[in-house]
Every structure is written in C-alpha cells, then in structure tokens.
Short mmCIF file of C-alpha atoms and ligand atoms in Angstrom, two decimals:
data_model
loop_
_atom_site.label_atom_id
_atom_site.label_comp_id
_atom_site.label_asym_id
_atom_site.label_seq_id
_atom_site.Cartn_x
_atom_site.Cartn_y
_atom_site.Cartn_z
CA MET N 4 -6.26 3.38 -15.02
CA HIS N 5 -7.19 3.74 -10.99
CA ASN N 6 -6.71 6.34 -9.48
CA ALA N 7 -8.58 8.07 -12.19
CA ALA N 8 -12.06 6.10 -10.56
CA VAL N 9 -10.79 7.46 -6.88
CA THR N 10 -10.75 11.20 -7.59
CA ALA N 11 -14.51 10.68 -9.66
CA ASP N 12 -16.23 8.85 -6.34
CA GLN N 13 -14.01 12.23 -4.41
CA ALA N 14 -15.88 14.47 -6.91
CA ALA N 15 -19.04 12.92 -6.66
CA VAL N 16 -19.64 12.67 -2.39
CA PRO N 17 -20.99 16.16 -1.70
CA PRO N 18 -19.07 18.83 0.69
CA ALA N 19 -20.34 17.95 4.77
CA PRO N 20 -23.39 20.07 6.09
CA LEU N 21 -23.10 22.95 9.02
CA LEU N 22 -25.30 20.74 11.00
CA SER N 23 -26.32 16.77 11.16
CA VAL N 24 -29.80 16.03 13.56
CA VAL N 25 -29.66 12.81 14.76
CA ILE N 26 -32.96 11.21 15.39
CA PRO N 27 -32.93 7.64 16.44
CA ILE N 28 -37.05 6.41 15.38
CA TYR N 29 -38.63 3.37 16.75
CA ASN N 30 -42.06 2.95 15.39
CA GLU N 31 -42.94 7.09 15.50
CA GLN N 32 -45.95 6.35 13.09
CA GLU N 33 -48.06 9.01 14.71
CA ALA N 34 -45.17 11.25 15.55
CA LEU N 35 -42.88 11.09 12.60
CA PRO N 36 -45.05 13.52 11.31
CA LEU N 37 -45.91 15.49 12.86
CA THR N 38 -42.29 16.18 14.27
CA VAL N 39 -40.59 17.15 10.65
CA GLN N 40 -43.60 18.88 10.54
CA ARG N 41 -42.38 21.25 12.78
CA LEU N 42 -38.34 20.52 12.86
CA ARG N 43 -37.96 21.79 8.70
CA PRO N 44 -39.43 25.53 8.96
CA ILE N 45 -36.65 25.73 12.24
CA LEU N 46 -33.45 24.20 9.43
CA ASP N 47 -35.04 25.47 6.73
CA SER N 48 -34.45 29.13 8.40
CA LEU N 49 -31.02 28.98 10.09
CA ASP N 50 -30.11 29.97 6.74
CA ILE N 51 -27.07 27.26 6.59
CA THR N 52 -26.66 24.06 4.99
CA TYR N 53 -28.09 21.13 6.96
CA GLU N 54 -28.59 17.04 7.41
CA VAL N 55 -31.33 14.89 9.01
CA VAL N 56 -30.37 11.87 9.61
CA GLY N 57 -33.39 9.48 11.34
CA ILE N 58 -32.14 6.16 12.15
CA ASP N 59 -34.91 4.04 11.94
CA ASP N 60 -33.97 1.23 14.67
CA GLY N 61 -36.21 -1.26 13.20
CA SER N 62 -39.02 -0.48 12.68
CA THR N 63 -42.40 -2.68 12.03
CA ASP N 64 -45.27 -0.02 11.99
CA ALA N 65 -45.04 1.86 8.48
CA THR N 66 -42.27 4.10 9.67
CA PRO N 67 -39.67 3.65 7.24
CA GLN N 68 -43.01 4.06 4.19
CA ILE N 69 -43.36 7.81 5.51
CA MET N 70 -40.14 8.30 6.15
CA HIS N 71 -39.13 7.63 2.39
CA LYS N 72 -42.01 9.73 1.68
CA LEU N 73 -40.45 12.77 3.69
CA ARG N 74 -38.02 12.24 2.38
CA GLN N 75 -39.08 13.07 -1.41
CA GLU N 76 -40.29 16.20 -0.59
CA TRP N 77 -37.11 17.25 2.11
CA PRO N 78 -34.22 16.17 0.45
CA GLU N 79 -32.35 17.32 3.33
CA LEU N 80 -33.97 13.93 5.42
CA ARG N 81 -30.52 10.25 5.19
CA ILE N 82 -32.97 7.48 6.44
CA VAL N 83 -30.11 4.70 7.73
CA ARG N 84 -31.98 1.42 8.66
CA PHE N 85 -31.39 -0.41 11.44
CA ALA N 86 -31.28 -4.54 10.51
CA ARG N 87 -33.34 -4.82 13.88
CA ASN N 88 -34.85 -3.02 16.66
CA SER N 89 -31.45 -2.46 18.93
CA GLY N 90 -32.19 0.16 21.12
CA HIS N 91 -31.83 4.08 21.09
CA GLN N 92 -28.47 4.31 22.68
CA ALA N 93 -27.61 1.68 19.69
CA ALA N 94 -29.00 3.85 17.19
CA LEU N 95 -27.11 7.28 19.01
CA THR N 96 -24.34 5.54 18.34
CA ALA N 97 -24.69 4.78 14.42
CA GLY N 98 -25.54 9.37 14.17
CA ILE N 99 -22.97 10.26 16.13
CA HIS N 100 -21.25 8.05 14.16
CA ARG N 101 -22.58 8.64 10.09
CA ALA N 102 -23.82 12.56 10.23
CA PHE N 103 -21.01 14.77 7.77
CA GLY N 104 -22.02 18.19 10.09
CA GLN N 105 -19.32 20.16 12.06
CA TYR N 106 -21.96 20.16 14.53
CA VAL N 107 -24.62 16.66 14.73
CA VAL N 108 -27.50 17.83 17.35
CA SER N 109 -29.70 14.39 19.00
CA ILE N 110 -32.89 14.98 19.86
CA ASP N 111 -36.03 12.07 20.16
CA ALA N 112 -38.65 12.00 17.39
CA ASP N 113 -41.09 12.48 19.73
CA LEU N 114 -41.22 15.95 19.95
CA GLN N 115 -41.04 16.05 24.42
CA ASP N 116 -37.25 17.83 23.56
CA PRO N 117 -38.26 20.82 21.19
CA PRO N 118 -36.62 21.62 17.80
CA GLU N 119 -36.62 25.65 19.03
CA LYS N 120 -33.71 25.19 21.09
CA ILE N 121 -31.57 23.98 17.97
CA PRO N 122 -30.96 27.05 16.35
CA GLU N 123 -29.78 28.76 19.91
CA MET N 124 -28.06 25.24 20.60
CA LEU N 125 -25.82 26.54 17.70
CA SER N 126 -25.49 29.90 17.73
CA LEU N 127 -23.37 29.01 21.85
CA ALA N 128 -21.27 26.75 19.86
CA ARG N 129 -19.66 28.93 17.73
CA GLU N 130 -20.53 32.10 19.42
CA GLN N 131 -18.72 31.00 22.19
CA GLY N 132 -16.45 28.27 20.40
CA LEU N 133 -17.96 25.44 22.71
CA ASP N 134 -18.08 21.43 22.01
CA ILE N 135 -20.48 20.88 23.36
CA VAL N 136 -24.17 21.77 24.49
CA TYR N 137 -26.15 20.52 26.52
CA GLY N 138 -30.41 20.51 26.24
CA VAL N 139 -31.11 20.25 30.40
CA ARG N 140 -34.78 20.04 31.21
CA GLY N 141 -35.59 22.50 33.75
CA ASP N 142 -39.11 20.89 33.68
CA ARG N 143 -40.50 17.53 34.68
CA ASN N 144 -43.68 18.22 34.67
CA THR N 145 -44.72 16.74 31.47
CA ASP N 146 -43.74 13.34 32.54
CA THR N 147 -44.86 10.85 35.06
CA PHE N 148 -43.96 10.62 38.67
CA PHE N 149 -42.84 7.79 38.85
CA LYS N 150 -40.97 8.92 35.81
CA ARG N 151 -39.70 11.45 37.52
CA ARG N 152 -38.84 9.64 40.72
CA THR N 153 -37.03 7.18 38.81
CA ALA N 154 -34.56 9.84 36.42
CA GLY N 155 -34.09 11.68 39.38
CA GLY N 156 -32.10 8.93 41.55
CA TYR N 157 -30.72 7.54 38.48
CA TYR N 158 -28.72 11.40 37.94
CA TRP N 159 -27.32 12.20 41.35
CA LEU N 160 -26.70 8.30 41.21
CA MET N 161 -24.90 8.84 38.10
CA ARG N 162 -23.10 11.97 39.67
CA LYS N 163 -21.67 10.53 41.39
CA LEU N 164 -20.09 8.73 39.70
CA VAL N 165 -19.55 10.88 37.05
CA GLY N 166 -18.96 14.04 38.73
CA LYS N 167 -20.41 17.08 38.65
CA LYS N 168 -19.64 18.10 35.15
CA MET N 169 -22.61 15.80 34.23
CA PRO N 170 -25.43 18.37 33.73
CA ALA N 171 -28.49 17.07 36.52
CA HIS N 172 -31.50 16.59 33.41
CA ALA N 173 -29.50 16.42 30.41
CA GLY N 174 -30.53 13.45 28.76
CA ASP N 175 -29.57 13.23 24.67
CA PHE N 176 -30.89 16.71 23.35
CA ARG N 177 -27.64 17.69 23.14
CA LEU N 178 -25.12 19.50 20.53
CA LEU N 179 -21.83 18.07 19.67
CA SER N 180 -18.65 19.61 17.93
CA ARG N 181 -16.96 17.08 15.73
CA ALA N 182 -13.60 17.94 17.46
CA ALA N 183 -16.31 16.11 20.32
CA VAL N 184 -17.97 13.94 18.37
CA ASP N 185 -14.22 12.85 17.08
CA ALA N 186 -13.49 11.88 19.95
CA LEU N 187 -16.87 9.38 21.22
CA LYS N 188 -15.97 7.99 17.63
CA SER N 189 -12.45 6.42 18.73
CA LEU N 190 -13.30 4.72 22.35
CA PRO N 191 -13.36 1.59 21.83
CA GLU N 192 -17.09 0.75 23.35
CA HIS N 193 -19.25 -1.51 21.55
CA GLN N 194 -22.17 -0.12 23.41
CA PRO N 195 -21.33 3.58 24.99
CA VAL N 196 -24.45 5.15 26.86
CA TYR N 197 -23.38 9.07 26.01
CA ARG N 198 -24.85 10.63 28.31
CA LEU N 199 -22.68 9.63 30.28
CA LEU N 200 -19.67 9.07 27.88
CA VAL N 201 -19.63 13.32 27.12
CA PRO N 202 -19.49 14.46 29.82
CA TRP N 203 -16.20 11.95 30.59
CA LEU N 204 -15.01 13.29 27.92
CA GLY N 205 -14.65 16.92 29.37
CA PHE N 206 -14.70 18.96 26.60
CA SER N 207 -15.93 22.50 26.78
CA SER N 208 -19.51 22.57 27.49
CA GLY N 209 -22.85 24.95 27.82
CA GLU N 210 -26.53 24.29 28.75
CA VAL N 211 -29.54 26.06 27.20
CA VAL N 212 -33.19 24.34 29.26
CA TYR N 213 -36.34 24.02 27.80
CA ASP N 214 -39.28 22.62 29.56
CA ARG N 215 -39.78 18.61 28.42
CA GLU N 216 -43.40 19.11 26.55
CA GLU N 217 -45.11 15.97 25.97
CA ARG N 218 -45.25 12.99 24.24
CA VAL N 219 -47.18 14.11 21.18
CA ALA N 220 -48.08 11.32 19.47
CA GLY N 221 -47.68 7.31 20.63
CA SER N 222 -46.70 6.07 23.10
CA THR N 223 -43.06 5.43 25.17
CA LYS N 224 -40.80 2.95 23.29
CA TYR N 225 -39.02 2.69 27.15
CA PRO N 226 -40.20 0.30 28.93
CA LEU N 227 -39.32 -0.04 32.46
CA SER N 228 -36.70 -2.56 31.36
CA LYS N 229 -35.34 -0.55 29.00
CA MET N 230 -34.76 2.11 31.99
CA LEU N 231 -33.09 -0.64 34.30
CA ARG N 232 -31.03 -2.32 31.40
CA LEU N 233 -29.75 1.84 30.89
CA ALA N 234 -29.46 2.53 34.56
CA LEU N 235 -27.31 -0.91 35.16
CA ASP N 236 -25.18 0.08 31.95
CA SER N 237 -24.77 3.82 32.55
CA ILE N 238 -23.32 1.96 36.29
CA THR N 239 -21.15 -0.58 35.17
CA ASN N 240 -19.28 1.31 32.76
CA PHE N 241 -18.69 3.98 34.75
CA SER N 242 -17.37 2.19 38.59
CA ALA N 243 -16.43 -0.99 39.23
CA ALA N 244 -17.68 0.57 43.50
CA PRO N 245 -20.52 -2.15 43.66
CA LEU N 246 -17.57 -5.36 43.63
CA ARG N 247 -16.46 -2.99 45.97
CA LEU N 248 -18.86 -3.87 48.08
CA ALA N 249 -18.75 -7.81 48.51
CA THR N 250 -15.11 -6.43 50.26
CA TRP N 251 -17.13 -3.62 52.44
CA LEU N 252 -19.78 -6.59 53.31
CA GLY N 253 -16.62 -8.75 54.25
CA ALA N 254 -15.62 -6.56 55.89
CA GLY N 255 -18.94 -6.13 58.57
CA SER N 256 -19.47 -9.99 58.76
CA PHE N 257 -16.02 -10.44 59.87
CA LEU N 258 -17.00 -7.47 62.88
CA ILE N 259 -20.01 -9.37 62.66
CA CYS N 260 -17.96 -13.00 63.73
CA PHE N 261 -15.84 -11.24 65.96
CA VAL N 262 -18.15 -10.16 68.41
CA LEU N 263 -19.62 -13.38 68.40
CA ALA N 264 -17.36 -15.20 68.58
CA VAL N 265 -16.90 -13.66 72.09
CA TYR N 266 -20.28 -13.71 72.99
CA THR N 267 -19.88 -18.48 72.71
CA THR N 268 -17.30 -18.48 74.34
CA VAL N 269 -18.76 -16.74 77.95
CA GLN N 270 -21.60 -18.81 77.02
CA TYR N 271 -19.80 -21.87 76.09
CA VAL N 272 -18.08 -20.54 79.58
CA ALA N 273 -21.55 -19.87 81.09
CA GLY N 274 -22.86 -23.49 79.80
CA ALA N 275 -25.30 -22.84 78.35
CA THR N 276 -24.38 -23.32 75.36
CA VAL N 277 -27.88 -25.71 74.02
CA PRO N 278 -30.04 -23.39 71.91
CA GLY N 279 -28.87 -21.75 68.92
CA TRP N 280 -31.32 -22.09 66.55
CA ALA N 281 -32.36 -18.78 65.78
CA SER N 282 -29.04 -17.59 65.08
CA LEU N 283 -27.39 -19.83 63.55
CA PHE N 284 -29.96 -20.47 61.46
CA ILE N 285 -30.12 -16.96 60.60
CA ALA N 286 -25.55 -16.01 60.38
CA MET N 287 -26.66 -19.00 57.58
CA LEU N 288 -29.86 -17.22 56.12
CA PHE N 289 -27.60 -13.35 55.56
CA LEU N 290 -23.95 -14.83 54.68
CA GLY N 291 -25.99 -16.86 51.54
CA GLY N 292 -27.90 -13.75 50.79
CA VAL N 293 -24.87 -12.13 50.71
CA GLN N 294 -22.75 -14.50 48.70
CA LEU N 295 -25.55 -14.78 46.38
CA ILE N 296 -25.62 -10.95 46.17
CA CYS N 297 -21.70 -10.55 45.52
CA ILE N 298 -21.90 -13.94 42.92
CA GLY N 299 -24.22 -12.19 40.98
CA LEU N 300 -22.89 -8.54 40.84
CA LEU N 301 -19.87 -10.50 39.58
CA GLY N 302 -21.50 -12.03 36.96
CA GLU N 303 -23.19 -8.51 35.93
CA TYR N 304 -18.92 -7.37 35.10
CA VAL N 305 -17.88 -10.19 34.01
CA GLY N 306 -20.49 -10.98 31.11
CA ARG N 307 -19.85 -7.30 29.85
CA ILE N 308 -16.35 -7.82 29.58
CA TYR N 309 -17.24 -11.04 27.73
CA SER N 310 -19.34 -9.37 25.25
CA ALA N 311 -16.33 -6.48 24.69
CA ALA N 312 -14.48 -9.48 24.49
CA GLN N 313 -16.62 -11.01 21.98
CA ALA N 314 -17.13 -7.32 20.79
CA ARG N 315 -20.41 -8.06 18.64
CA PRO N 316 -21.27 -4.62 16.59
CA ALA N 317 -24.45 -3.42 18.67
CA TYR N 318 -25.81 -2.45 15.57
CA PHE N 319 -26.29 -3.27 11.98
CA VAL N 320 -27.40 -0.52 8.91
CA GLY N 321 -29.33 -2.58 6.55
CA TYR N 322 -28.85 1.17 4.27
CA ASP N 323 -28.36 4.57 4.88
CA SER N 324 -29.93 6.50 1.37
CA ALA N 325 -26.21 8.52 1.45
CA ASP N 326 -24.43 5.32 0.64
CA GLU N 327 -23.64 5.86 -3.13
CA ARG N 328 -22.68 2.65 -2.91
CA ASN N 329 -24.94 0.62 -1.52
CA THR N 330 -23.77 -3.22 -1.59
CA VAL N 331 -27.25 -4.35 0.20
CA ALA N 332 -28.13 -7.50 -0.67
CA PRO N 333 -31.74 -7.64 -1.90
CA SER N 334 -33.45 -9.67 0.62
CA THR N 335 -31.97 -6.75 3.28
CA ALA N 336 -33.57 -4.17 1.64
CA PRO N 337 -36.20 -2.22 2.93
CA GLN N 338 -39.57 -2.27 0.91
CA TYR N 339 -40.16 0.90 0.36
CA VAL N 340 -44.27 0.75 -1.29
CA ALA N 341 -43.68 4.82 -2.18
N1 UDP Q 420 -36.20 4.62 20.61
C1 UDP Q 420 -34.88 4.51 19.33
N2 UDP Q 420 -35.11 2.92 19.47
C2 UDP Q 420 -35.97 2.00 21.07
C3 UDP Q 420 -36.81 2.31 21.83
C4 UDP Q 420 -37.05 4.26 21.68
O1 UDP Q 420 -34.72 4.43 18.15
O2 UDP Q 420 -35.76 1.09 20.95
C5 UDP Q 420 -36.43 6.03 19.78
C6 UDP Q 420 -37.66 6.77 19.75
O3 UDP Q 420 -38.23 6.34 19.00
C7 UDP Q 420 -37.93 8.24 20.48
C8 UDP Q 420 -36.12 7.96 21.38
O4 UDP Q 420 -35.62 6.84 21.21
O5 UDP Q 420 -36.93 9.55 19.51
C9 UDP Q 420 -36.64 8.24 23.46
O6 UDP Q 420 -37.55 7.06 23.10
P1 UDP Q 420 -39.09 8.01 24.25
O7 UDP Q 420 -39.31 8.30 23.39
O8 UDP Q 420 -39.89 5.90 23.75
O9 UDP Q 420 -38.59 7.31 25.17
P2 UDP Q 420 -38.74 8.23 26.97
O10 UDP Q 420 -38.90 9.32 26.38
O11 UDP Q 420 -40.76 7.72 27.06
O12 UDP Q 420 -37.89 7.85 27.81
MG1 MG Q 421 -40.40 10.43 24.66
#
C-alpha cells in the first residue's frame, strides 16, 4: 500500500529540464514584464526543456500578481515566493537550491544582464564540458561613476582574497552545471556570497563577455547599506586578515613606544620632563582608537560566528508553484488577484 503511494508520487514528478534560469525579483513590477518579453523568445528558440525560477523576494508591489498572470501564459515560469524580503543573495540561494535543471543560469530581473548571452553560455558549457561560465562585464559605462568606483575597489579586494581564479567584474550572471550546483549545495554556509564561492570551487570555467546595460525600468534595489553589507560579508567570509590588523598595530605601537621610552629617559636625565601634555594626549587618543577598531573587528567576526552557530535559515519559502504537496498555511499563502 505504502509502496504504491510512493511510486504514484514519483510518477507525478516531471523529468528534470536541461536548463533552469533563476531570477531574483524584488519589487520589479515595471521591469518584470519587459524582462519576460525579451527572455521568453530566446529560451523558446533554444529547443530544449527549461524552467524559469522566479524568486519573489517578498515584493510589496504588484510583482506577485504580475508573476501569477505571466505564469498562466507561460507554464515554464515557476514562482517561488519568500515569506518576506530576505535579500538578493538569499534569493539566489533559494533559486540555486531549488532549480531542477542540468544547468542553472542566474540573471537579474532588470535586464542589466542581456538574456541573449544565455544560449552562448549554454553552448560553451556543453561543447567544452565546463562547470562554470561567468558573465564578465566588458563595459560598465551605464553604471554611475560611484557604482563603478566602489565596484572597482570591491573586485580588487576580492581578487586579493580569493586569488586570481576570480574573474574581475563577474557578478551574479553566470551558468553552473549540476555538479557545481551540488557542490554549492553541500557547503554549510547559511549566507553564501556566490561571486566568491563559485570561483573558490575551482571547477573548470569559461567566460562570456557582455556589456552591462542600463536598468530597463524601476530603480535599484541595492542601496548603499546593502552594498556595504555584501562587501563586509564577502571579506569576513573569506579572510581572517582584518583580525591580524590588531597584531600589526600592536607591534607598531610597541616599536614607537620603545623609541619614545629611550627619548623619555634621555629627557629625564637632562632634567626636561615637565612639558609632555601633548604627547601623552596623542598617545592616549591613538591607543584608544586602535583598541576600539580592533574590538570592532573582533565583533564583526564574533557576530558572524554567533549567527552561524544559531544556523537560522537565510529565507523562508512561503510558496513554490512546483511544490506538488503544497503545505502552506492559508494565512501565509499569497493572495493572488488574477
Ligand atoms: N533583489 C532581490 N532582493 C533584494 C534586492 C534586489 O531579489 O533585496 C534583486 C533585484 O530584483 C534584481 C537583482 O536582485 O533582480 C539585482 O538588484 P538591482 O538591479 O536592484 O541591483 P543593482 O543592479 O542596482 O546593483
Ligand atoms: Mg540591476
């Protein structure tokens, strides 16, 4: 009896598609219809089985309704909705973990990454048997000066941390093979930073160069605070080097202290030791500052160790249209207006 039920369940599961396209989506009501309009003909013309996994990262605008409507005309579009906004990287994680495809391409919802490059990525991976194909930005002219500068600094630092394996200016537009996806899924990280973890895997990789286009509609969902958070997460995820700063500052202070001790002794012997307010004050401020910086750095790591120990999931999925046995409580189920 029991066995028969299992077989029936398995029979209901459709075969895995060749390609999964993962799109993190947060409040993209303006951009999403345009993205789908451009993406769908490209995928249809490939003549392969595919699914498009749209991760609705807790959008508060009309995005859920728009997605639901789009799905009615495009059954390959799968909707995964988070219970609340959990961030771009969390949405990527959910997409990569839930995708069924033999190859998984992640792409932004705002058409900054051209979907026309997806066939190129796929054929490169299939022809050369590659596990990873990075979308590398050839030109960032459409980004603001500030974004280019901060991104330049970020990638410079990341290449120092991860090594030259990391292509410069490879964002989250990339293709992963099933082997790479399984490797990423096996990592214990709760808040992975994929643009670092993927190169770190060291799997065979290729590159497809593209020009970053302008956001097709709407405004950026990455304010400075989220950019800073990503940068801090990236550094602490991959390096304990900042902690060593304390050691170096300590050693430097000790050397200066040694020189000053000799100087002070000489001054004492010469009988000129009364003035000294300025030097004392500066030394006190300097050491106070150094200590606070070091404690702050320790705090960054301790905080991350703490949240890793808590092991809270980075996101909660409220709904997945691919879930046959949907067990969402009615109160958390998305309210679609068809
Ligand atoms: N995004 C998301 N959750 C967030 C912020 C952004 O899923 O909390 C998605 C967003 O919808 C887009 C992608 O992540 O598809 C990149 O965001 P955005 O284009 O705003 O960033 P930018 O290109 O300006 O760096
Ligand atoms: Mg964008």
